Coordinates of C-alpha atoms in Angstrom, one line a residue:
X1 CA 24.7 -24.6 8.0
X2 CA 23.2 -24.1 4.5
X3 CA 22.9 -20.5 3.4
X4 CA 20.2 -18.7 1.4
X5 CA 19.5 -15.1 0.7
X6 CA 17.2 -12.6 -1.0
X7 CA 18.8 -10.1 -3.4
X8 CA 17.3 -6.7 -4.2
X9 CA 17.8 -3.0 -4.4
X10 CA 16.5 -1.7 -2.1
X11 CA 16.2 -4.7 0.2
X12 CA 16.1 -3.5 3.9
X13 CA 12.2 -3.7 3.8
X14 CA 12.2 -7.4 2.8
X15 CA 10.0 -9.7 4.9
X16 CA 11.7 -12.8 3.3
X17 CA 14.3 -13.4 6.1
X18 CA 11.5 -13.4 8.7
X19 CA 9.3 -15.7 6.6
X20 CA 12.1 -18.3 5.9
X21 CA 13.3 -18.2 9.5
X22 CA 9.8 -19.2 10.6
X23 CA 9.7 -21.9 7.8
X24 CA 13.0 -23.3 9.0
X25 CA 12.0 -23.4 12.6
X26 CA 8.7 -25.0 11.8
X27 CA 10.2 -27.8 9.6
X28 CA 13.4 -28.4 11.6
X29 CA 15.6 -27.3 8.8
X30 CA 19.1 -26.0 9.7
X31 CA 19.7 -22.9 7.4
X32 CA 20.6 -19.3 7.5
X33 CA 18.7 -16.8 5.4
X34 CA 19.8 -13.2 4.9
X35 CA 18.9 -10.1 2.9
X36 CA 21.6 -8.9 0.5
X37 CA 21.8 -5.5 -1.3
X38 CA 23.1 -6.0 -4.8
X39 CA 24.4 -3.0 -6.6
X40 CA 22.6 -1.8 -9.7
X41 CA 24.5 -3.4 -12.6
X42 CA 26.2 -5.8 -10.3
X43 CA 23.7 -8.6 -9.7
X44 CA 25.8 -11.4 -11.3
X45 CA 28.8 -10.5 -9.3
X46 CA 26.8 -10.4 -6.1
X47 CA 25.4 -13.8 -6.8
X48 CA 28.8 -15.2 -7.7
X49 CA 30.2 -13.9 -4.4
X50 CA 27.4 -15.5 -2.4
X51 CA 27.9 -18.9 -4.2
X52 CA 31.6 -18.7 -3.4
X53 CA 30.7 -18.2 0.3
X54 CA 28.6 -21.5 0.1
X55 CA 25.2 -20.1 -0.8
X56 CA 22.7 -22.9 -1.8
X57 CA 19.9 -20.7 -3.3
X58 CA 18.4 -17.3 -3.4
X59 CA 15.2 -15.3 -3.9
X60 CA 15.3 -12.3 -6.2
X61 CA 13.2 -9.2 -6.0
X62 CA 13.0 -5.8 -7.8
X63 CA 14.9 -4.9 -9.9
X64 CA 16.8 -8.1 -10.6
X65 CA 14.2 -10.7 -11.8
X66 CA 15.2 -10.3 -15.4
X67 CA 18.9 -10.5 -14.5
X68 CA 18.2 -13.7 -12.5
X69 CA 16.5 -15.2 -15.6
X70 CA 19.4 -14.3 -17.8
X71 CA 22.0 -15.6 -15.3
X72 CA 20.6 -19.1 -15.1
X73 CA 22.0 -22.2 -16.8
X74 CA 18.6 -23.9 -16.6
X75 CA 15.1 -22.5 -16.3
X76 CA 11.8 -24.1 -15.2
X77 CA 8.8 -23.9 -17.4
X78 CA 7.3 -21.3 -15.1
X79 CA 10.4 -19.1 -15.4
X80 CA 10.4 -19.5 -19.2
X81 CA 6.8 -18.5 -19.4
X82 CA 7.3 -15.4 -17.2
X83 CA 10.6 -14.4 -18.8
X84 CA 11.8 -13.7 -15.3
X85 CA 12.9 -15.5 -12.2
X86 CA 12.4 -14.9 -8.5
X87 CA 14.1 -18.1 -7.2
X88 CA 17.5 -19.5 -7.9
X89 CA 18.9 -22.9 -6.9
X90 CA 22.6 -23.5 -6.9
X91 CA 23.8 -27.1 -7.5
X92 CA 26.5 -29.1 -9.2
X93 CA 24.9 -28.4 -12.6
X94 CA 25.0 -24.6 -12.1
X95 CA 22.1 -22.2 -11.6
X96 CA 18.4 -23.2 -11.9
X97 CA 16.0 -20.3 -12.3
X98 CA 12.3 -20.7 -11.2
X99 CA 9.4 -18.3 -10.8
X100 CA 7.1 -19.1 -7.9
X101 CA 5.1 -15.8 -8.0
X102 CA 2.2 -17.2 -10.0
X103 CA 1.8 -20.4 -8.0
X104 CA 2.0 -18.2 -4.8
X105 CA -0.9 -16.1 -6.2
X106 CA -3.1 -19.1 -7.0
X107 CA -2.5 -20.8 -3.6
X108 CA -3.4 -17.5 -1.8
X109 CA -6.6 -17.2 -3.9
X110 CA -7.4 -20.8 -2.9
X111 CA -6.8 -19.9 0.8
X112 CA -9.3 -17.1 0.4
X113 CA -11.9 -19.6 -0.9
X114 CA -11.7 -18.2 -4.4
X115 CA -12.7 -20.8 -7.0
X116 CA -11.0 -20.0 -10.4
X117 CA -12.4 -23.0 -12.2
X118 CA -15.1 -21.5 -14.5
X119 CA -14.5 -18.0 -13.2
X120 CA -14.3 -14.8 -15.3
X121 CA -10.9 -13.4 -14.4
X122 CA -9.6 -9.9 -15.1
X123 CA -5.8 -9.4 -14.8
X124 CA -4.7 -5.8 -14.7
X125 CA -1.2 -5.1 -16.1
X126 CA 1.0 -6.6 -18.7
X127 CA 4.4 -6.5 -17.1
X128 CA 6.5 -9.1 -15.3
X129 CA 4.0 -9.7 -12.4
X130 CA 1.2 -10.4 -14.9
X131 CA 3.4 -12.6 -17.0
X132 CA 4.4 -14.7 -14.0
X133 CA 0.7 -15.2 -13.1
X134 CA -0.7 -16.2 -16.4
X135 CA 0.3 -19.9 -16.7
X136 CA -0.8 -20.8 -13.1
X137 CA -4.0 -18.9 -13.6
X138 CA -4.8 -20.6 -16.9
X139 CA -4.0 -24.0 -15.3
X140 CA -7.0 -23.4 -12.9
X141 CA -9.4 -23.5 -15.9
X142 CA -11.2 -20.1 -15.7
X143 CA -13.9 -19.7 -18.3
X144 CA -12.2 -16.5 -19.5
X145 CA -9.2 -14.5 -18.7
X146 CA -8.9 -10.9 -19.8
X147 CA -5.7 -8.9 -19.7
X148 CA -6.1 -5.1 -19.5
X149 CA -3.3 -2.6 -19.7
X150 CA -2.8 1.1 -20.2
X151 CA -1.0 0.2 -23.4
X152 CA -3.5 -2.1 -25.2
X153 CA -0.9 -3.4 -27.5
X154 CA 1.1 -5.0 -24.7
X155 CA -2.1 -6.7 -23.3
X156 CA -2.9 -8.0 -26.8
X157 CA 0.6 -9.3 -27.4
X158 CA 0.6 -11.1 -24.0
X159 CA -2.8 -12.7 -24.7
X160 CA -1.6 -13.9 -28.1
X161 CA 1.6 -15.3 -26.6
X162 CA -0.3 -17.3 -23.9
X163 CA -3.2 -18.5 -26.0
X164 CA -4.1 -21.7 -24.2
X165 CA -3.7 -24.9 -26.3
X166 CA -6.4 -27.5 -25.6
X167 CA -8.1 -25.3 -23.0
X168 CA -11.6 -23.9 -23.1
X169 CA -10.5 -20.6 -21.5
X170 CA -11.1 -17.5 -23.6
X171 CA -8.0 -15.3 -23.4
X172 CA -8.1 -11.7 -24.5
X173 CA -6.2 -8.5 -24.2
X174 CA -7.4 -4.9 -24.3
X175 CA -6.9 -1.4 -22.9
X176 CA -8.8 -0.2 -19.8
X177 CA -11.3 1.6 -22.0
X178 CA -12.1 -1.8 -23.6
X179 CA -13.6 -3.1 -20.3
X180 CA -16.8 -1.1 -20.5
X181 CA -19.7 -3.5 -20.2
X182 CA -17.6 -6.4 -18.9
X183 CA -18.3 -8.2 -15.6
X184 CA -15.8 -10.3 -13.7
X185 CA -15.7 -12.7 -10.8
X186 CA -12.0 -12.1 -9.9
X187 CA -10.1 -8.9 -10.6
X188 CA -6.4 -9.1 -9.9
X189 CA -4.2 -6.0 -9.9
X190 CA -0.8 -6.9 -11.2
X191 CA 0.2 -3.3 -11.8
X192 CA 2.3 -1.2 -9.4
X193 CA -0.3 1.5 -9.2
X194 CA -0.9 1.1 -5.4
X195 CA 2.8 2.0 -4.7
X196 CA 2.0 5.5 -5.9
X197 CA -1.6 5.6 -4.6
X198 CA -2.9 5.4 -8.2
X199 CA -5.8 3.3 -9.4
X200 CA -6.4 1.6 -12.8
X201 CA -9.4 3.3 -14.4
X202 CA -12.1 0.6 -14.1
X203 CA -15.7 1.2 -15.1
X204 CA -18.8 0.8 -13.0
X205 CA -20.3 -2.7 -13.1
X206 CA -16.9 -4.4 -13.5
X207 CA -17.5 -6.6 -10.3
X208 CA -20.0 -9.4 -10.5
X209 CA -22.1 -10.2 -7.4
X210 CA -19.7 -11.9 -4.9
X211 CA -16.6 -10.9 -6.9
X212 CA -13.1 -10.7 -5.3
X213 CA -10.7 -7.8 -5.9
X214 CA -7.1 -8.8 -5.3
X215 CA -4.1 -6.5 -5.2
X216 CA -0.6 -8.0 -5.4
X217 CA 0.7 -5.1 -3.4
X218 CA 0.3 -5.0 0.4
X219 CA 1.0 -2.7 3.3
X220 CA -0.2 -1.8 6.8
X221 CA -3.1 0.1 5.5
X222 CA -5.6 -0.7 2.7
X223 CA -4.2 -0.1 -0.7
X224 CA -5.6 2.4 -3.1
X225 CA -6.8 -0.4 -5.4
X226 CA -8.7 -2.1 -2.7
X227 CA -10.3 1.1 -1.5
X228 CA -11.4 1.8 -5.1
X229 CA -12.7 -1.8 -5.5
X230 CA -14.9 -1.4 -2.5
X231 CA -16.3 1.8 -4.0
X232 CA -17.0 -0.1 -7.2
X233 CA -18.9 -2.8 -5.4
X234 CA -16.4 -5.6 -4.9
X235 CA -17.9 -8.0 -2.4
X236 CA -14.5 -9.3 -1.2
X237 CA -11.0 -7.8 -1.2
X238 CA -7.5 -9.0 -0.4
X239 CA -4.0 -7.6 -0.6
X240 CA -1.0 -9.7 -1.7
X241 CA 0.6 -10.5 1.7
X242 CA -0.6 -14.1 1.4
X243 CA 0.9 -14.4 -2.0
X244 CA 4.3 -13.2 -0.6
X245 CA 4.2 -16.1 2.0
X246 CA 2.9 -18.7 -0.5
X247 CA 5.6 -17.9 -3.1
X248 CA 8.2 -18.1 -0.4
X249 CA 6.9 -21.5 0.6
X250 CA 7.3 -22.8 -2.9
X251 CA 10.9 -21.5 -3.0
X252 CA 11.5 -23.3 0.3
X253 CA 10.1 -26.5 -1.1
X254 CA 12.4 -26.2 -4.2
X255 CA 15.4 -25.8 -2.0
X256 CA 14.7 -28.2 0.9
X257 CA 12.1 -30.7 -0.4
X258 CA 9.8 -29.8 2.5
X259 CA 6.6 -27.8 2.3
X260 CA 5.9 -25.6 5.3
X261 CA 2.5 -24.7 6.8
X262 CA 1.9 -21.2 5.6
X263 CA -1.1 -20.3 7.7
X264 CA 0.6 -19.5 11.0
X265 CA 3.4 -17.6 9.2
X266 CA 0.8 -15.5 7.3
X267 CA -1.0 -14.7 10.6
X268 CA 2.2 -13.7 12.4
X269 CA 3.3 -11.5 9.5
X270 CA 0.0 -9.8 9.3
X271 CA 0.1 -9.1 13.0
X272 CA 3.6 -7.7 12.8
X273 CA 2.8 -5.4 9.9
X274 CA -0.3 -4.1 11.7
X275 CA 1.8 -3.2 14.8
X276 CA 4.6 -1.6 12.8

């Protein structure tokens, strides 16, 4: 039976084994998927041991996405753009690194009925999560994409790096204080602020009528970002649970060549979290 795993530290909380078990059952794929705790500073050795045991591929979560990128012999365009990898494929040519986070985000937004074509998009944060989202977001042809970060220089550098060639999208970077007077159709929180119940300092009027506020974080209860977005007038809100399932489906497709139906898995996971 083919073996796959997710590497992280910590890792016991990971939903990936449940998600991929459901994908495998649904698609009739014979595989075993497990969570593996890699020691800090020992990611490469942990991956090598798993490969020696017959591992065919892996997901990678915090704090090893940069290590996964560095470890690879080959990298997809998505991984190159993000500078990080969350998916590894092991084959006769070595290790292929990919990043499925951004496409997972875009597919979740589509499931929510969010049309990015022509939209004014605000992306909060300039770290790895934001980097992974940029190319897939730009591919959807928003009219503008603004990156805002506590450190304006990081947002400006990211905007300069990803300036779209041959696209009409206006890409800009700024600090949070540079958002005054701006209005957006989609606001995506790619910071980790919700993990500490913090909230990016967004001004009044940031949400256009009908706007969606999206937090990449998720949990049983509403995140601090979503609660603040409601208070600022966001018409629609969503956490990142759907993104988690959609990025996993893209990894599954890379490994197995079969694309699972994510909707029943999303619903089952949401119910399980609500009951936890």
